[in-house]
């Protein structure tokens, strides 16, 4: 399917501002994320990258003081509309965190848990749970390493393996979007490389939004890049957004150029 | 592209979010309900005490006061002379002499003598008592019931906890019994507990936090303290009975100091009780003090050592001043625990019935909780009322202690 | 100026005193084990007493030379059972509410309220059992079914006493579960309930088990409630509406009366006390061990 013919965006933020109490952490972000692409969010520390990402699946609601203004459309539908259930939103917009956080359950159970929770149904012509767990672990490029120890605790894996397990866990509920907040920052270079490859592969099926501090990583894995920065009152704002190749070769804004070349931030 | 075809194996999800949300709402209600029930228990507990501390009482008298009228003048209008005459006529010579010895009758006021006549001659008795709820909710029904069942009785609304309840000593007559002896006993006991347990506890905490190296002995000490905190209080009572009351009898009865009074030569004294409670609260004081000392930042210690202070100078001038509010708060909480303890003191041998004030560490004793225990254990309803009133006193005592702990904590927290 | 080590007698004196303070608690333990053990041994050494029958006998009648612990032990277990029946479910629910649902502000109000409940002297609970719970039970089940003294009333009220303990230890265990696990569950589309029950609770299971064990130990050693409400007199019965004396209740009643030292009655109390001590001690040790393991997982 030619990608150019998909006008519908996975996520659109319109005039999004996020507050922690009275403090405005990000202001007036307007941005449209393409389906089945990898979009990278970069920017200096504290500019609100995580904040924006967490508002995409209403995870920010778990912080009691957080509130938002503006709209976030998921497949054209405002996810903050009163009739929308955050539980439903989070099932369809999954998340992978900075620090690997597998459940203290078996590897198998880590993957199966979310699927079962969301009413996984097997049947004729459909995978049963064992097959589905295998599929997800294969997609997360972890299957070969764990296939003989599915009943061991997820905590017994190495950091990189744990993170891939978390990715398998996320895709096991068949989300449409996967949000990743610095998914490789706690990992060594080899594990990082594996995660990056994985992101590229997953982009065939999922929309991926990844926050990263690593410029090379953003350049390597992403199709689009959004650069955030802070203004005087410490509120984060979107500075520039476009094709990764364009952002990294011919940035329009001098702040973007400064940040990418390491002169700023 | 590697995988142009969609995966043939695609599962189906039926998340049934609405149903799950309903379940979640039901359980949220249950959790809330549990909290409400727990708080309800607290309310019920307090209400039950108040309910029994106040209410109507039907009082009858052994002798009808009307029969004591002199020349048609009612008892309450009589002068002191007439009242004295009634006293002399109606009570035994021995009792009269005893009263005279306490305070010569001629020196007593008219009110005092009137009270004596009432207490010694008229002798009011409690026929029946109603709880506060009934007394407030359906006073008419109470009055009717009283009139039907106790026609002779006089119905009065009575607060069992009143000034004379606190001032009077123990008595077998519920209308005159009080908690003075018990309060004094509690205060004496606690004073001894504090004097022993506080320095020992704080010393142990300092040792464990500031001096103890990480070796088997110190680990043993620490584990041991944690375990002692979980030993049932009655076990401490048995320890106190075996050691303080029995083995150390010459000391705890005061015989070794030549001050024992013959009734207490058996070692069942305030001193034994105080020491027993000291052992009981020691682990709590230590654990609380350790926490307070641990909260003092290490930078303070290093700054002091940097100035050439010795270890003790550092502790005395820098660590303890920072930790003292926490230590005191913890100690107050431990002490409140000691004030409410009953079982160990029963085992150590609190006296069942004493009417004289304790005069020192070698006196026989009773305490507030013991008094509550004994009144509660009696079958007559009016003693339950007394117990409720005594509980009220005990809770107020504990409340003021805890309030002082909170004030202390807040005062120092602000600094 | 000399850098030689100076002797500081004051300093070592103080250190010596502090060490004594620390070691004093060991003396307490030694005292408990020695004194109680000594009297208990005197009891078991008595020709009238049969060690085997102590643990298996169904009758405790010192005047008849019958020293079977089972009636007392049974009553203790019955009151403990009823206490946990109240304290465990309610305490757990309160713990979950405090750690997963309540806002920090609400929590700051609720916790002190529960502390008040925990700080009320046990003799007051005993009063409550006798003047409120027992009449309530008699109202519900009939006066001919429920005796004035019964183990159910004492046990249920004991549950109220232990509830705040379970709630606060439980809350500690639940809040020790890292936030990241909760976030992981929410990100998969779990509801608050599913997160709490299927992720947080299992992760805190050992901490909750420790709370449960401490609660049981507390119930076994609790004295005043059973002394006032459970009944005065050993009675081997499984009927919770009949009176039956527990181990602690027996110790209090007998030692509160006139007791002569060196009598078999006196010694028998210490045999019961020793059993009580070892039961509660082992329960506490087990729970401490569990808590330590649990900490290692998350720290
Ligand atoms: N829970 C919170 N409560 C209050 N303020 C918060 C909270 N979380 C984040 N903030 C504030 O919001 C702003 C943005 O934080 P955010 O974590 O989104 O930044 P970030 O771009 O992800 O930074 P980093 O690159 O370091 O992860 C910061 O100023 C931060 O202090
Ligand atoms: Mg971040």
PDB file of C-alpha atoms and ligand atoms in Angstrom, chain A residues 18-21 23-26 41-54 60 62-66 98 181-182 211-213 228 230 234-236 259, chain C residues 179, ligand 1:
ATOM      1  CA  UNK A  18       0.048  20.286  29.702  1.00  0.00           C
ATOM      2  CA  UNK A  19       0.116  21.601  33.240  1.00  0.00           C
ATOM      3  CA  UNK A  20       1.480  20.209  36.494  1.00  0.00           C
ATOM      4  CA  UNK A  21      -0.601  22.154  38.968  1.00  0.00           C
ATOM      5  CA  UNK A  23       3.137  25.084  36.079  1.00  0.00           C
ATOM      6  CA  UNK A  24       2.792  24.862  32.316  1.00  0.00           C
ATOM      7  CA  UNK A  25       5.216  22.170  31.228  1.00  0.00           C
ATOM      8  CA  UNK A  26       4.443  22.315  27.499  1.00  0.00           C
ATOM      9  CA  UNK A  41      10.946  13.449  19.522  1.00  0.00           C
ATOM     10  CA  UNK A  42      14.180  15.137  20.489  1.00  0.00           C
ATOM     11  CA  UNK A  43      15.057  18.098  22.637  1.00  0.00           C
ATOM     12  CA  UNK A  44      16.921  19.200  25.736  1.00  0.00           C
ATOM     13  CA  UNK A  45      16.192  17.652  29.115  1.00  0.00           C
ATOM     14  CA  UNK A  46      13.069  18.968  30.807  1.00  0.00           C
ATOM     15  CA  UNK A  47      11.494  20.377  27.666  1.00  0.00           C
ATOM     16  CA  UNK A  48       8.436  18.162  28.079  1.00  0.00           C
ATOM     17  CA  UNK A  49       9.083  15.242  25.715  1.00  0.00           C
ATOM     18  CA  UNK A  50       7.915  12.634  28.197  1.00  0.00           C
ATOM     19  CA  UNK A  51       5.050  14.854  29.205  1.00  0.00           C
ATOM     20  CA  UNK A  52       3.768  15.045  25.652  1.00  0.00           C
ATOM     21  CA  UNK A  53       4.267  11.347  25.074  1.00  0.00           C
ATOM     22  CA  UNK A  54       2.360  10.443  28.242  1.00  0.00           C
ATOM     23  CA  UNK A  60      -0.399  11.657  32.575  1.00  0.00           C
ATOM     24  CA  UNK A  62      -1.946   8.995  36.867  1.00  0.00           C
ATOM     25  CA  UNK A  63      -0.099  12.075  38.102  1.00  0.00           C
ATOM     26  CA  UNK A  64      -2.707  13.732  40.308  1.00  0.00           C
ATOM     27  CA  UNK A  65      -1.586  17.281  39.577  1.00  0.00           C
ATOM     28  CA  UNK A  66      -1.452  16.955  35.786  1.00  0.00           C
ATOM     29  CA  UNK A  98      12.785   4.118  29.826  1.00  0.00           C
ATOM     30  CA  UNK A 181      10.240   6.898  26.106  1.00  0.00           C
ATOM     31  CA  UNK A 182      14.005   6.597  25.715  1.00  0.00           C
ATOM     32  CA  UNK A 211      11.649   9.954  22.586  1.00  0.00           C
ATOM     33  CA  UNK A 212      15.416   9.907  22.469  1.00  0.00           C
ATOM     34  CA  UNK A 213      18.440  11.888  23.558  1.00  0.00           C
ATOM     35  CA  UNK A 228      11.154  20.507  21.204  1.00  0.00           C
ATOM     36  CA  UNK A 230      12.081  25.433  26.180  1.00  0.00           C
ATOM     37  CA  UNK A 234      10.519  26.936  31.026  1.00  0.00           C
ATOM     38  CA  UNK A 235       7.484  25.758  29.058  1.00  0.00           C
ATOM     39  CA  UNK A 236       8.338  23.283  26.310  1.00  0.00           C
ATOM     40  CA  UNK A 259      20.967  21.375  19.158  1.00  0.00           C
TER      41      UNK A 259
ATOM     42  CA  UNK C 179       5.478   2.744  40.460  1.00  0.00           C
TER      43      UNK C 179
HETATM   44  N1  LIG D   1       5.034  14.682  37.969  1.00  0.00           N
HETATM   45  C1  LIG D   1       5.453  15.942  37.752  1.00  0.00           C
HETATM   46  N2  LIG D   1       5.070  16.927  38.587  1.00  0.00           N
HETATM   47  C2  LIG D   1       5.483  18.210  38.388  1.00  0.00           C
HETATM   48  N3  LIG D   1       6.266  18.575  37.397  1.00  0.00           N
HETATM   49  C3  LIG D   1       6.687  17.647  36.505  1.00  0.00           C
HETATM   50  C4  LIG D   1       6.305  16.278  36.670  1.00  0.00           C
HETATM   51  N4  LIG D   1       6.863  15.570  35.659  1.00  0.00           N
HETATM   52  C5  LIG D   1       7.565  16.462  34.919  1.00  0.00           C
HETATM   53  N5  LIG D   1       7.460  17.703  35.434  1.00  0.00           N
HETATM   54  C6  LIG D   1       8.067  18.910  34.894  1.00  0.00           C
HETATM   55  O1  LIG D   1       7.631  19.084  33.576  1.00  0.00           O
HETATM   56  C7  LIG D   1       8.689  19.506  32.742  1.00  0.00           C
HETATM   57  C8  LIG D   1       8.860  18.533  31.610  1.00  0.00           C
HETATM   58  O2  LIG D   1       9.229  17.267  32.125  1.00  0.00           O
HETATM   59  P1  LIG D   1       9.448  16.001  31.198  1.00  0.00           P
HETATM   60  O3  LIG D   1       9.712  14.838  32.071  1.00  0.00           O
HETATM   61  O4  LIG D   1       8.326  15.900  30.264  1.00  0.00           O
HETATM   62  O5  LIG D   1      10.782  16.414  30.411  1.00  0.00           O
HETATM   63  P2  LIG D   1      11.614  15.556  29.367  1.00  0.00           P
HETATM   64  O6  LIG D   1      11.713  16.367  28.167  1.00  0.00           O
HETATM   65  O7  LIG D   1      11.074  14.198  29.257  1.00  0.00           O
HETATM   66  O8  LIG D   1      13.033  15.515  30.080  1.00  0.00           O
HETATM   67  P3  LIG D   1      14.103  14.330  30.043  1.00  0.00           P
HETATM   68  O9  LIG D   1      14.770  14.440  28.713  1.00  0.00           O
HETATM   69  O10 LIG D   1      15.041  14.674  31.129  1.00  0.00           O
HETATM   70  O11 LIG D   1      13.384  13.065  30.238  1.00  0.00           O
HETATM   71  C9  LIG D   1       9.920  19.583  33.627  1.00  0.00           C
HETATM   72  O12 LIG D   1      10.122  20.944  33.980  1.00  0.00           O
HETATM   73  C10 LIG D   1       9.562  18.785  34.833  1.00  0.00           C
HETATM   74  O13 LIG D   1      10.157  19.336  35.978  1.00  0.00           O
END
